[in-house]
């Protein structure tokens, strides 16, 4: 197709009346034909074989080829024979000046339609590049005789590879060389002279294996000879014949350029592609022409355009149309060709990989979480408006989904919907395809194991998409040690805790996702399967929580370790939602039993100091961190604890309190905010159970009557609890603790005017928690214990009430103080106003 | 036991995952460090932090080219997105 190039330049010059484009088109598409013919005519079949076969393939017309072959053989033989003759001729005539003029004349002579004739064009080329060629071509046709007389010599020529190959290329040179043996007879004069000359020529050609191109002079001589040849030709040969032999020459010129172009440039390959895409374009004209003149495949084709006689040619409109089409395609290809090879295949591969990895994901919901949530919200609205809904997650295979979900296709606008469907089907196909392949060879896990990431090879290409195979055995730090019970081991390291937490989060997220994917309530079987799956997940989570580890296995207990970091605390309420009642009770028991191991209890924030400037920076940070942890604990864990406690019966509550009293120093726990919160919850629940046996109006049956045994157990436990606590009751109040902890000048500042009102109110809020606790204590306590309680708190009550009346205390804070005290006193039927 | 925990860690970023929701210290190019609560990260080490304290270490140079003693500038940010190409290291804060 590079023939294109050859023609291209000259065609415009030629100023084709018909339009160079038309020719261009032909040459472009029919290059195959041209090539083949050229190959045949130009040189030994062996040499140009490659081109020949290629052309053949493109053509698809075997008959045409063969016909051309024969003809070419003839002409070719002639040519070779002619060459010798020509050489002789050329040697003879001397006058150069005439030659030139003659050439012009020959042109005009042979071509009545010269301008449009493609060969004429080639001739022009020849003149510009090397005139000799033209002459040779002209001569070649003139000799039909050689076959008979010089067949032997011709054969020789053929047999010699060196000769055969240069035949066309060196033709001119051979003609120039001949000059030395000028004795040769006129070309027109036949056999005898011929034979001699041929032999000589052979010899010369052998010598000329490395021929030097002729100088200008020799060519001129040849020109002269041409003239004569022409005369002969006029006499002997019919014009059409001459025309055909001429053709080979120009194309021959073209072919050499063609071939390299083909091989080298991306453009060529694109052209090939183009040909394959529009085979009819290439075939059409050639076949039509071939029918008309099978003998001269090249000739008719190219001359056909200009020459009306030669006939079955496409109509001008058709030509124009094809030309137009071709132009468009060509320009398109060329414009694209600019970017050829800018991106290597590995680059493309890389990008595909990235795109795919985002598109296909094992967890479509979480990988596009926010979009999914958004779409869920939006869908709700749409359903409310009466619009349909569809699945949010596009499944593209078992366990694989499209990572780009969206609110019912609206995410990318109207157009997006189609695109998304298309995209999802494509990805789906790919995933399925990939899954099939992966079954066969699953060595992906070993990929890069030796530190070298292979790019893959033809046999085992690197997969564009890796489908996760999750069969990693689950491991848990604690369980394996659990096999030997009674062992005591080190607490989980921070890293282990974090790791376990991440695992838990993953499991919880999966479980939550599962719950969201509940099958429709009508499908019973599916629901059962779904329940089973969820249950399995819950079991996994339960095991990961390590609640069932022996109580004393470590300090802190693994579960406590999990719940110590803020991350774990935040997990707590989400966990509880999924745990069945019995398990949550177990969990609460464990939590209460190991309450002292909690960071928020064992490392409770120290009492506030009056002057923060006394603290080092590390101290301040540490305090802040502890406060934050405590706040988080109260915010995330305690509500959960409350919830569980609220589902307990009196017996259970009593049991819990007993556990706590046994396993910990109650007053220490109660001195912390989480402790106060826990006990308050327990005691108030017990009280509500005792006072109103049917706290749950929906479900009055269970707690109709409090079991007397339970009641007795409770009162016992509580009494013990209260007596442990009584001596330390004052220390539960943060203000008292702060007062105690203060030293130096700080002692005077604490609780004094220096404390800002904001801090003071914060202090009252903390106090309120404790007042609330002692109020619950009072409510639960028997009569004599109530007296003890008041006695123990007497000073605290008085102090609080008095300080609330102190002029320096802001009204807001004073009111808080009073309310706090009243919380306690009202439980006993008293009021702060009764105090003087 | 450390082994048990380690088996679940298959790539470096899995370690960063352990610090999710925790306070981390991040060293950045341009003589900057930040500490903050790690909310999210990705393969490029893009990171989202909250309660951030950014520290910039600056060495001023006098007109005749002599460096002054380094000084430190700090600022606090509610929420911060750190682009991954500036990240040198991520570590949990010691506390």
PDB file of C-alpha atoms in Angstrom, chain A residues 7-269:
ATOM      1  CA  UNK A   7       1.979   7.674  -6.528  1.00  0.00           C
ATOM      2  CA  UNK A   8       0.981  10.268  -4.155  1.00  0.00           C
ATOM      3  CA  UNK A   9       3.602  12.793  -4.838  1.00  0.00           C
ATOM      4  CA  UNK A  10       3.421  12.729  -8.542  1.00  0.00           C
ATOM      5  CA  UNK A  11      -0.268  12.478  -8.933  1.00  0.00           C
ATOM      6  CA  UNK A  12      -1.120  15.952  -7.907  1.00  0.00           C
ATOM      7  CA  UNK A  13       1.484  17.275 -10.252  1.00  0.00           C
ATOM      8  CA  UNK A  14      -0.011  15.311 -12.971  1.00  0.00           C
ATOM      9  CA  UNK A  15      -3.004  17.362 -12.309  1.00  0.00           C
ATOM     10  CA  UNK A  16      -5.186  14.428 -13.089  1.00  0.00           C
ATOM     11  CA  UNK A  17      -8.224  15.710 -14.836  1.00  0.00           C
ATOM     12  CA  UNK A  18     -10.193  12.973 -13.376  1.00  0.00           C
ATOM     13  CA  UNK A  19      -8.773  13.831 -10.096  1.00  0.00           C
ATOM     14  CA  UNK A  20      -5.636  12.395  -8.712  1.00  0.00           C
ATOM     15  CA  UNK A  21      -7.706  11.174  -5.865  1.00  0.00           C
ATOM     16  CA  UNK A  22      -9.412   8.627  -7.951  1.00  0.00           C
ATOM     17  CA  UNK A  23      -6.210   7.133  -9.025  1.00  0.00           C
ATOM     18  CA  UNK A  24      -4.884   7.316  -5.633  1.00  0.00           C
ATOM     19  CA  UNK A  25      -7.748   5.391  -4.419  1.00  0.00           C
ATOM     20  CA  UNK A  26      -7.270   2.750  -6.944  1.00  0.00           C
ATOM     21  CA  UNK A  27      -3.666   2.401  -6.432  1.00  0.00           C
ATOM     22  CA  UNK A  28      -4.239   2.283  -2.745  1.00  0.00           C
ATOM     23  CA  UNK A  29      -6.796  -0.392  -2.809  1.00  0.00           C
ATOM     24  CA  UNK A  30      -5.530  -2.376  -5.655  1.00  0.00           C
ATOM     25  CA  UNK A  31      -1.991  -2.245  -4.653  1.00  0.00           C
ATOM     26  CA  UNK A  32      -2.167  -5.936  -4.158  1.00  0.00           C
ATOM     27  CA  UNK A  33      -2.833  -6.478  -7.773  1.00  0.00           C
ATOM     28  CA  UNK A  34      -0.248  -4.074  -8.819  1.00  0.00           C
ATOM     29  CA  UNK A  35       2.276  -5.591  -6.607  1.00  0.00           C
ATOM     30  CA  UNK A  36       1.675  -8.988  -7.845  1.00  0.00           C
ATOM     31  CA  UNK A  37       1.916  -8.035 -11.411  1.00  0.00           C
ATOM     32  CA  UNK A  38       4.925  -6.019 -10.757  1.00  0.00           C
ATOM     33  CA  UNK A  39       6.568  -8.740  -8.952  1.00  0.00           C
ATOM     34  CA  UNK A  40       5.997 -11.041 -11.793  1.00  0.00           C
ATOM     35  CA  UNK A  41       7.012  -8.715 -14.468  1.00  0.00           C
ATOM     36  CA  UNK A  42       9.802  -7.102 -12.642  1.00  0.00           C
ATOM     37  CA  UNK A  43      11.974  -9.894 -11.472  1.00  0.00           C
ATOM     38  CA  UNK A  44      12.451 -13.512 -10.670  1.00  0.00           C
ATOM     39  CA  UNK A  45       9.471 -15.086  -9.094  1.00  0.00           C
ATOM     40  CA  UNK A  46      11.508 -16.366  -6.255  1.00  0.00           C
ATOM     41  CA  UNK A  47      12.746 -13.012  -5.293  1.00  0.00           C
ATOM     42  CA  UNK A  48       9.519 -11.199  -5.022  1.00  0.00           C
ATOM     43  CA  UNK A  49       7.639 -14.177  -3.852  1.00  0.00           C
ATOM     44  CA  UNK A  50       6.655 -12.666  -0.572  1.00  0.00           C
ATOM     45  CA  UNK A  51       5.078  -9.687  -2.113  1.00  0.00           C
ATOM     46  CA  UNK A  52       3.465 -11.841  -4.660  1.00  0.00           C
ATOM     47  CA  UNK A  53       1.729 -14.074  -2.213  1.00  0.00           C
ATOM     48  CA  UNK A  54       0.629 -11.167  -0.174  1.00  0.00           C
ATOM     49  CA  UNK A  55      -0.904  -9.558  -3.177  1.00  0.00           C
ATOM     50  CA  UNK A  56      -2.581 -12.766  -4.074  1.00  0.00           C
ATOM     51  CA  UNK A  57      -4.199 -12.989  -0.724  1.00  0.00           C
ATOM     52  CA  UNK A  58      -5.498  -9.516  -1.040  1.00  0.00           C
ATOM     53  CA  UNK A  59      -6.844 -10.165  -4.469  1.00  0.00           C
ATOM     54  CA  UNK A  60      -8.371 -13.472  -3.876  1.00  0.00           C
ATOM     55  CA  UNK A  61      -8.527 -13.976  -7.650  1.00  0.00           C
ATOM     56  CA  UNK A  62      -6.298 -16.842  -8.611  1.00  0.00           C
ATOM     57  CA  UNK A  63      -7.303 -16.791 -12.235  1.00  0.00           C
ATOM     58  CA  UNK A  64      -6.266 -13.276 -12.671  1.00  0.00           C
ATOM     59  CA  UNK A  65      -2.935 -13.974 -11.277  1.00  0.00           C
ATOM     60  CA  UNK A  66      -2.141 -16.805 -13.518  1.00  0.00           C
ATOM     61  CA  UNK A  67      -3.158 -15.001 -16.579  1.00  0.00           C
ATOM     62  CA  UNK A  68      -0.970 -12.192 -15.593  1.00  0.00           C
ATOM     63  CA  UNK A  69       1.794 -14.609 -14.997  1.00  0.00           C
ATOM     64  CA  UNK A  70       1.837 -15.948 -18.417  1.00  0.00           C
ATOM     65  CA  UNK A  71       1.703 -12.631 -19.984  1.00  0.00           C
ATOM     66  CA  UNK A  72       4.366 -11.306 -17.813  1.00  0.00           C
ATOM     67  CA  UNK A  73       6.518 -14.211 -18.567  1.00  0.00           C
ATOM     68  CA  UNK A  74       6.304 -13.368 -22.143  1.00  0.00           C
ATOM     69  CA  UNK A  75       6.904  -9.764 -21.647  1.00  0.00           C
ATOM     70  CA  UNK A  76       9.468 -10.454 -19.109  1.00  0.00           C
ATOM     71  CA  UNK A  77      11.338 -12.746 -21.383  1.00  0.00           C
ATOM     72  CA  UNK A  78      11.075 -10.136 -23.982  1.00  0.00           C
ATOM     73  CA  UNK A  79      12.395  -7.601 -21.662  1.00  0.00           C
ATOM     74  CA  UNK A  80      15.412  -9.562 -20.827  1.00  0.00           C
ATOM     75  CA  UNK A  81      16.085 -10.338 -24.382  1.00  0.00           C
ATOM     76  CA  UNK A  82      15.322  -6.802 -25.188  1.00  0.00           C
ATOM     77  CA  UNK A  83      17.735  -5.531 -22.719  1.00  0.00           C
ATOM     78  CA  UNK A  84      20.531  -6.983 -24.630  1.00  0.00           C
ATOM     79  CA  UNK A  85      19.133  -5.690 -27.812  1.00  0.00           C
ATOM     80  CA  UNK A  86      18.521  -2.361 -26.391  1.00  0.00           C
ATOM     81  CA  UNK A  87      21.956  -2.212 -25.224  1.00  0.00           C
ATOM     82  CA  UNK A  88      23.134  -2.829 -28.698  1.00  0.00           C
ATOM     83  CA  UNK A  89      20.915  -0.201 -30.010  1.00  0.00           C
ATOM     84  CA  UNK A  90      21.840   2.266 -27.538  1.00  0.00           C
ATOM     85  CA  UNK A  91      25.431   1.841 -28.333  1.00  0.00           C
ATOM     86  CA  UNK A  92      24.967   2.587 -31.930  1.00  0.00           C
ATOM     87  CA  UNK A  93      23.234   5.869 -32.144  1.00  0.00           C
ATOM     88  CA  UNK A  94      25.195   8.812 -30.960  1.00  0.00           C
ATOM     89  CA  UNK A  95      23.134  12.003 -31.213  1.00  0.00           C
ATOM     90  CA  UNK A  96      21.823  12.873 -27.876  1.00  0.00           C
ATOM     91  CA  UNK A  97      19.945  16.009 -28.676  1.00  0.00           C
ATOM     92  CA  UNK A  98      17.543  14.292 -30.920  1.00  0.00           C
ATOM     93  CA  UNK A  99      16.927  11.692 -28.337  1.00  0.00           C
ATOM     94  CA  UNK A 100      15.352  14.071 -25.973  1.00  0.00           C
ATOM     95  CA  UNK A 101      13.021  15.435 -28.420  1.00  0.00           C
ATOM     96  CA  UNK A 102      12.119  12.015 -29.510  1.00  0.00           C
ATOM     97  CA  UNK A 103      11.272  10.995 -26.067  1.00  0.00           C
ATOM     98  CA  UNK A 104       8.782  13.681 -25.892  1.00  0.00           C
ATOM     99  CA  UNK A 105       7.376  12.520 -29.114  1.00  0.00           C
ATOM    100  CA  UNK A 106       7.180   8.940 -28.001  1.00  0.00           C
ATOM    101  CA  UNK A 107       5.228   9.953 -25.083  1.00  0.00           C
ATOM    102  CA  UNK A 108       2.757  11.767 -27.116  1.00  0.00           C
ATOM    103  CA  UNK A 109       2.687   9.022 -29.616  1.00  0.00           C
ATOM    104  CA  UNK A 110       2.025   6.182 -27.326  1.00  0.00           C
ATOM    105  CA  UNK A 111      -0.407   7.997 -25.285  1.00  0.00           C
ATOM    106  CA  UNK A 112      -3.181   9.716 -26.913  1.00  0.00           C
ATOM    107  CA  UNK A 113      -4.537  10.039 -23.427  1.00  0.00           C
ATOM    108  CA  UNK A 114      -1.223  10.649 -21.834  1.00  0.00           C
ATOM    109  CA  UNK A 115      -2.164  12.905 -19.051  1.00  0.00           C
ATOM    110  CA  UNK A 116      -4.471  10.539 -17.386  1.00  0.00           C
ATOM    111  CA  UNK A 117      -2.410   7.504 -18.075  1.00  0.00           C
ATOM    112  CA  UNK A 118      -0.793   6.295 -14.934  1.00  0.00           C
ATOM    113  CA  UNK A 119       2.181   5.059 -16.806  1.00  0.00           C
ATOM    114  CA  UNK A 120       2.805   8.334 -18.327  1.00  0.00           C
ATOM    115  CA  UNK A 121       3.033   9.601 -14.896  1.00  0.00           C
ATOM    116  CA  UNK A 122       5.550   7.000 -14.058  1.00  0.00           C
ATOM    117  CA  UNK A 123       7.491   7.968 -17.051  1.00  0.00           C
ATOM    118  CA  UNK A 124       7.632  11.441 -15.827  1.00  0.00           C
ATOM    119  CA  UNK A 125       9.048  10.077 -12.738  1.00  0.00           C
ATOM    120  CA  UNK A 126      11.588   8.275 -14.689  1.00  0.00           C
ATOM    121  CA  UNK A 127      12.609  11.276 -16.546  1.00  0.00           C
ATOM    122  CA  UNK A 128      13.055  13.191 -13.459  1.00  0.00           C
ATOM    123  CA  UNK A 129      14.973  10.457 -11.714  1.00  0.00           C
ATOM    124  CA  UNK A 130      16.636   8.550 -14.420  1.00  0.00           C
ATOM    125  CA  UNK A 131      15.696   8.797 -18.013  1.00  0.00           C
ATOM    126  CA  UNK A 132      17.166   5.471 -18.984  1.00  0.00           C
ATOM    127  CA  UNK A 133      14.427   3.530 -17.491  1.00  0.00           C
ATOM    128  CA  UNK A 134      11.874   5.033 -19.609  1.00  0.00           C
ATOM    129  CA  UNK A 135      13.708   3.978 -22.639  1.00  0.00           C
ATOM    130  CA  UNK A 136      14.068   0.450 -21.507  1.00  0.00           C
ATOM    131  CA  UNK A 137      10.455   0.104 -20.861  1.00  0.00           C
ATOM    132  CA  UNK A 138       9.691   1.487 -24.180  1.00  0.00           C
ATOM    133  CA  UNK A 139      11.961  -0.969 -25.826  1.00  0.00           C
ATOM    134  CA  UNK A 140      10.787  -3.925 -23.928  1.00  0.00           C
ATOM    135  CA  UNK A 141       7.402  -3.942 -25.489  1.00  0.00           C
ATOM    136  CA  UNK A 142       8.800  -3.543 -28.898  1.00  0.00           C
ATOM    137  CA  UNK A 143      10.259  -7.003 -28.956  1.00  0.00           C
ATOM    138  CA  UNK A 144       7.922  -9.815 -29.221  1.00  0.00           C
ATOM    139  CA  UNK A 145      10.401 -11.949 -31.090  1.00  0.00           C
ATOM    140  CA  UNK A 146      13.032 -12.945 -28.593  1.00  0.00           C
ATOM    141  CA  UNK A 147      11.221 -15.951 -27.230  1.00  0.00           C
ATOM    142  CA  UNK A 148      11.745 -17.846 -30.419  1.00  0.00           C
ATOM    143  CA  UNK A 149      15.248 -16.945 -31.269  1.00  0.00           C
ATOM    144  CA  UNK A 150      16.788 -16.266 -27.939  1.00  0.00           C
ATOM    145  CA  UNK A 151      14.918 -18.580 -25.730  1.00  0.00           C
ATOM    146  CA  UNK A 152      18.092 -20.238 -24.663  1.00  0.00           C
ATOM    147  CA  UNK A 153      19.714 -17.036 -23.664  1.00  0.00           C
ATOM    148  CA  UNK A 154      16.651 -15.956 -21.850  1.00  0.00           C
ATOM    149  CA  UNK A 155      16.691 -19.100 -19.859  1.00  0.00           C
ATOM    150  CA  UNK A 156      20.220 -18.478 -18.937  1.00  0.00           C
ATOM    151  CA  UNK A 157      19.329 -15.128 -17.763  1.00  0.00           C
ATOM    152  CA  UNK A 158      16.598 -16.531 -15.654  1.00  0.00           C
ATOM    153  CA  UNK A 159      18.778 -19.115 -14.152  1.00  0.00           C
ATOM    154  CA  UNK A 160      21.269 -16.650 -12.997  1.00  0.00           C
ATOM    155  CA  UNK A 161      19.943 -15.189  -9.873  1.00  0.00           C
ATOM    156  CA  UNK A 162      22.185 -12.225 -10.043  1.00  0.00           C
ATOM    157  CA  UNK A 163      20.803 -11.362 -13.361  1.00  0.00           C
ATOM    158  CA  UNK A 164      17.258 -12.036 -12.631  1.00  0.00           C
ATOM    159  CA  UNK A 165      17.009  -9.815  -9.678  1.00  0.00           C
ATOM    160  CA  UNK A 166      18.587  -6.777 -11.193  1.00  0.00           C
ATOM    161  CA  UNK A 167      16.599  -7.294 -14.333  1.00  0.00           C
ATOM    162  CA  UNK A 168      14.393  -4.326 -13.714  1.00  0.00           C
ATOM    163  CA  UNK A 169      16.427  -2.400 -11.372  1.00  0.00           C
ATOM    164  CA  UNK A 170      19.582  -2.669 -13.335  1.00  0.00           C
ATOM    165  CA  UNK A 171      18.019  -2.622 -16.688  1.00  0.00           C
ATOM    166  CA  UNK A 172      19.076   0.915 -17.294  1.00  0.00           C
ATOM    167  CA  UNK A 173      22.537   0.279 -16.110  1.00  0.00           C
ATOM    168  CA  UNK A 174      22.882  -2.761 -18.234  1.00  0.00           C
ATOM    169  CA  UNK A 175      21.962  -0.662 -21.139  1.00  0.00           C
ATOM    170  CA  UNK A 176      24.549   1.848 -20.316  1.00  0.00           C
ATOM    171  CA  UNK A 177      27.209  -0.732 -19.913  1.00  0.00           C
ATOM    172  CA  UNK A 178      26.648  -2.157 -23.268  1.00  0.00           C
ATOM    173  CA  UNK A 179      28.170   0.914 -24.690  1.00  0.00           C
ATOM    174  CA  UNK A 180      31.603  -0.643 -24.840  1.00  0.00           C
ATOM    175  CA  UNK A 181      30.503  -3.341 -27.260  1.00  0.00           C
ATOM    176  CA  UNK A 182      29.045  -0.990 -29.763  1.00  0.00           C
ATOM    177  CA  UNK A 183      29.167  -3.504 -32.540  1.00  0.00           C
ATOM    178  CA  UNK A 184      25.686  -4.723 -31.924  1.00  0.00           C
ATOM    179  CA  UNK A 185      23.281  -4.448 -34.706  1.00  0.00           C
ATOM    180  CA  UNK A 186      20.104  -2.479 -34.841  1.00  0.00           C
ATOM    181  CA  UNK A 187      17.489  -3.639 -32.545  1.00  0.00           C
ATOM    182  CA  UNK A 188      15.058  -4.130 -35.344  1.00  0.00           C
ATOM    183  CA  UNK A 189      17.458  -6.409 -37.066  1.00  0.00           C
ATOM    184  CA  UNK A 190      16.701  -9.748 -35.688  1.00  0.00           C
ATOM    185  CA  UNK A 191      18.163 -13.151 -34.905  1.00  0.00           C
ATOM    186  CA  UNK A 192      21.803 -13.232 -35.778  1.00  0.00           C
ATOM    187  CA  UNK A 193      22.784  -9.994 -34.187  1.00  0.00           C
ATOM    188  CA  UNK A 194      20.557 -10.852 -31.321  1.00  0.00           C
ATOM    189  CA  UNK A 195      22.240 -13.991 -30.319  1.00  0.00           C
ATOM    190  CA  UNK A 196      25.627 -12.517 -30.228  1.00  0.00           C
ATOM    191  CA  UNK A 197      24.570  -9.532 -28.367  1.00  0.00           C
ATOM    192  CA  UNK A 198      22.810 -11.654 -25.838  1.00  0.00           C
ATOM    193  CA  UNK A 199      25.823 -13.632 -24.949  1.00  0.00           C
ATOM    194  CA  UNK A 200      27.824 -10.583 -24.610  1.00  0.00           C
ATOM    195  CA  UNK A 201      25.205  -9.106 -22.532  1.00  0.00           C
ATOM    196  CA  UNK A 202      25.234 -12.045 -20.267  1.00  0.00           C
ATOM    197  CA  UNK A 203      28.881 -11.691 -19.761  1.00  0.00           C
ATOM    198  CA  UNK A 204      28.494  -8.060 -19.136  1.00  0.00           C
ATOM    199  CA  UNK A 205      25.691  -8.543 -16.751  1.00  0.00           C
ATOM    200  CA  UNK A 206      27.722 -10.961 -14.790  1.00  0.00           C
ATOM    201  CA  UNK A 207      30.370  -8.343 -14.499  1.00  0.00           C
ATOM    202  CA  UNK A 208      27.859  -5.765 -13.697  1.00  0.00           C
ATOM    203  CA  UNK A 209      26.706  -7.567 -10.658  1.00  0.00           C
ATOM    204  CA  UNK A 210      27.572  -4.367  -8.937  1.00  0.00           C
ATOM    205  CA  UNK A 211      26.529  -1.965 -11.578  1.00  0.00           C
ATOM    206  CA  UNK A 212      27.053   1.691 -11.412  1.00  0.00           C
ATOM    207  CA  UNK A 213      24.269   3.804 -12.652  1.00  0.00           C
ATOM    208  CA  UNK A 214      24.822   5.167 -16.039  1.00  0.00           C
ATOM    209  CA  UNK A 215      25.832   8.664 -16.774  1.00  0.00           C
ATOM    210  CA  UNK A 216      23.618  10.997 -18.648  1.00  0.00           C
ATOM    211  CA  UNK A 217      25.313  10.442 -21.949  1.00  0.00           C
ATOM    212  CA  UNK A 218      24.574   6.774 -22.367  1.00  0.00           C
ATOM    213  CA  UNK A 219      20.961   7.323 -21.735  1.00  0.00           C
ATOM    214  CA  UNK A 220      20.787   9.707 -24.517  1.00  0.00           C
ATOM    215  CA  UNK A 221      22.230   7.166 -26.798  1.00  0.00           C
ATOM    216  CA  UNK A 222      19.592   4.787 -25.829  1.00  0.00           C
ATOM    217  CA  UNK A 223      17.055   7.346 -26.542  1.00  0.00           C
ATOM    218  CA  UNK A 224      18.157   7.359 -30.007  1.00  0.00           C
ATOM    219  CA  UNK A 225      17.756   3.695 -30.245  1.00  0.00           C
ATOM    220  CA  UNK A 226      14.343   4.097 -28.840  1.00  0.00           C
ATOM    221  CA  UNK A 227      13.276   6.101 -31.725  1.00  0.00           C
ATOM    222  CA  UNK A 228      14.175   3.347 -34.020  1.00  0.00           C
ATOM    223  CA  UNK A 229      12.505   0.854 -31.854  1.00  0.00           C
ATOM    224  CA  UNK A 230       9.417   2.863 -31.997  1.00  0.00           C
ATOM    225  CA  UNK A 231       9.391   2.707 -35.688  1.00  0.00           C
ATOM    226  CA  UNK A 232       9.695  -0.997 -35.577  1.00  0.00           C
ATOM    227  CA  UNK A 233       7.033  -1.251 -33.040  1.00  0.00           C
ATOM    228  CA  UNK A 234       4.696   0.748 -35.094  1.00  0.00           C
ATOM    229  CA  UNK A 235       5.197  -1.697 -37.850  1.00  0.00           C
ATOM    230  CA  UNK A 236       5.174  -4.876 -35.902  1.00  0.00           C
ATOM    231  CA  UNK A 237       3.152  -4.518 -32.809  1.00  0.00           C
ATOM    232  CA  UNK A 238      -0.240  -3.450 -31.915  1.00  0.00           C
ATOM    233  CA  UNK A 239      -0.529  -0.462 -29.678  1.00  0.00           C
ATOM    234  CA  UNK A 240      -2.315  -2.125 -26.753  1.00  0.00           C
ATOM    235  CA  UNK A 241       0.480  -4.554 -26.323  1.00  0.00           C
ATOM    236  CA  UNK A 242       2.948  -1.840 -26.051  1.00  0.00           C
ATOM    237  CA  UNK A 243       0.934  -0.108 -23.509  1.00  0.00           C
ATOM    238  CA  UNK A 244       0.800  -3.087 -21.259  1.00  0.00           C
ATOM    239  CA  UNK A 245       4.478  -3.817 -21.139  1.00  0.00           C
ATOM    240  CA  UNK A 246       5.129  -0.283 -20.275  1.00  0.00           C
ATOM    241  CA  UNK A 247       3.226  -0.518 -17.130  1.00  0.00           C
ATOM    242  CA  UNK A 248       5.520  -2.800 -15.287  1.00  0.00           C
ATOM    243  CA  UNK A 249       8.218  -0.260 -15.218  1.00  0.00           C
ATOM    244  CA  UNK A 250       6.541   2.416 -13.156  1.00  0.00           C
ATOM    245  CA  UNK A 251       5.059   0.072 -10.677  1.00  0.00           C
ATOM    246  CA  UNK A 252       8.336  -1.596 -10.319  1.00  0.00           C
ATOM    247  CA  UNK A 253       9.668   1.653  -9.200  1.00  0.00           C
ATOM    248  CA  UNK A 254       6.915   1.927  -6.786  1.00  0.00           C
ATOM    249  CA  UNK A 255       7.165  -1.496  -5.283  1.00  0.00           C
ATOM    250  CA  UNK A 256      10.464  -1.129  -3.583  1.00  0.00           C
ATOM    251  CA  UNK A 257       9.231   1.838  -1.678  1.00  0.00           C
ATOM    252  CA  UNK A 258       6.044   0.078  -0.981  1.00  0.00           C
ATOM    253  CA  UNK A 259       7.454  -2.871   0.748  1.00  0.00           C
ATOM    254  CA  UNK A 260       9.509  -1.155   3.363  1.00  0.00           C
ATOM    255  CA  UNK A 261       6.701   1.199   4.033  1.00  0.00           C
ATOM    256  CA  UNK A 262       4.420  -1.645   4.659  1.00  0.00           C
ATOM    257  CA  UNK A 263       6.651  -3.316   7.081  1.00  0.00           C
ATOM    258  CA  UNK A 264       7.788  -0.297   8.930  1.00  0.00           C
ATOM    259  CA  UNK A 265       5.046   2.130   9.492  1.00  0.00           C
ATOM    260  CA  UNK A 266       2.036   1.832  11.633  1.00  0.00           C
ATOM    261  CA  UNK A 267       0.315   3.608   8.878  1.00  0.00           C
ATOM    262  CA  UNK A 268       0.762   0.640   6.623  1.00  0.00           C
ATOM    263  CA  UNK A 269      -0.819  -1.667   9.096  1.00  0.00           C
TER     264      UNK A 269
END
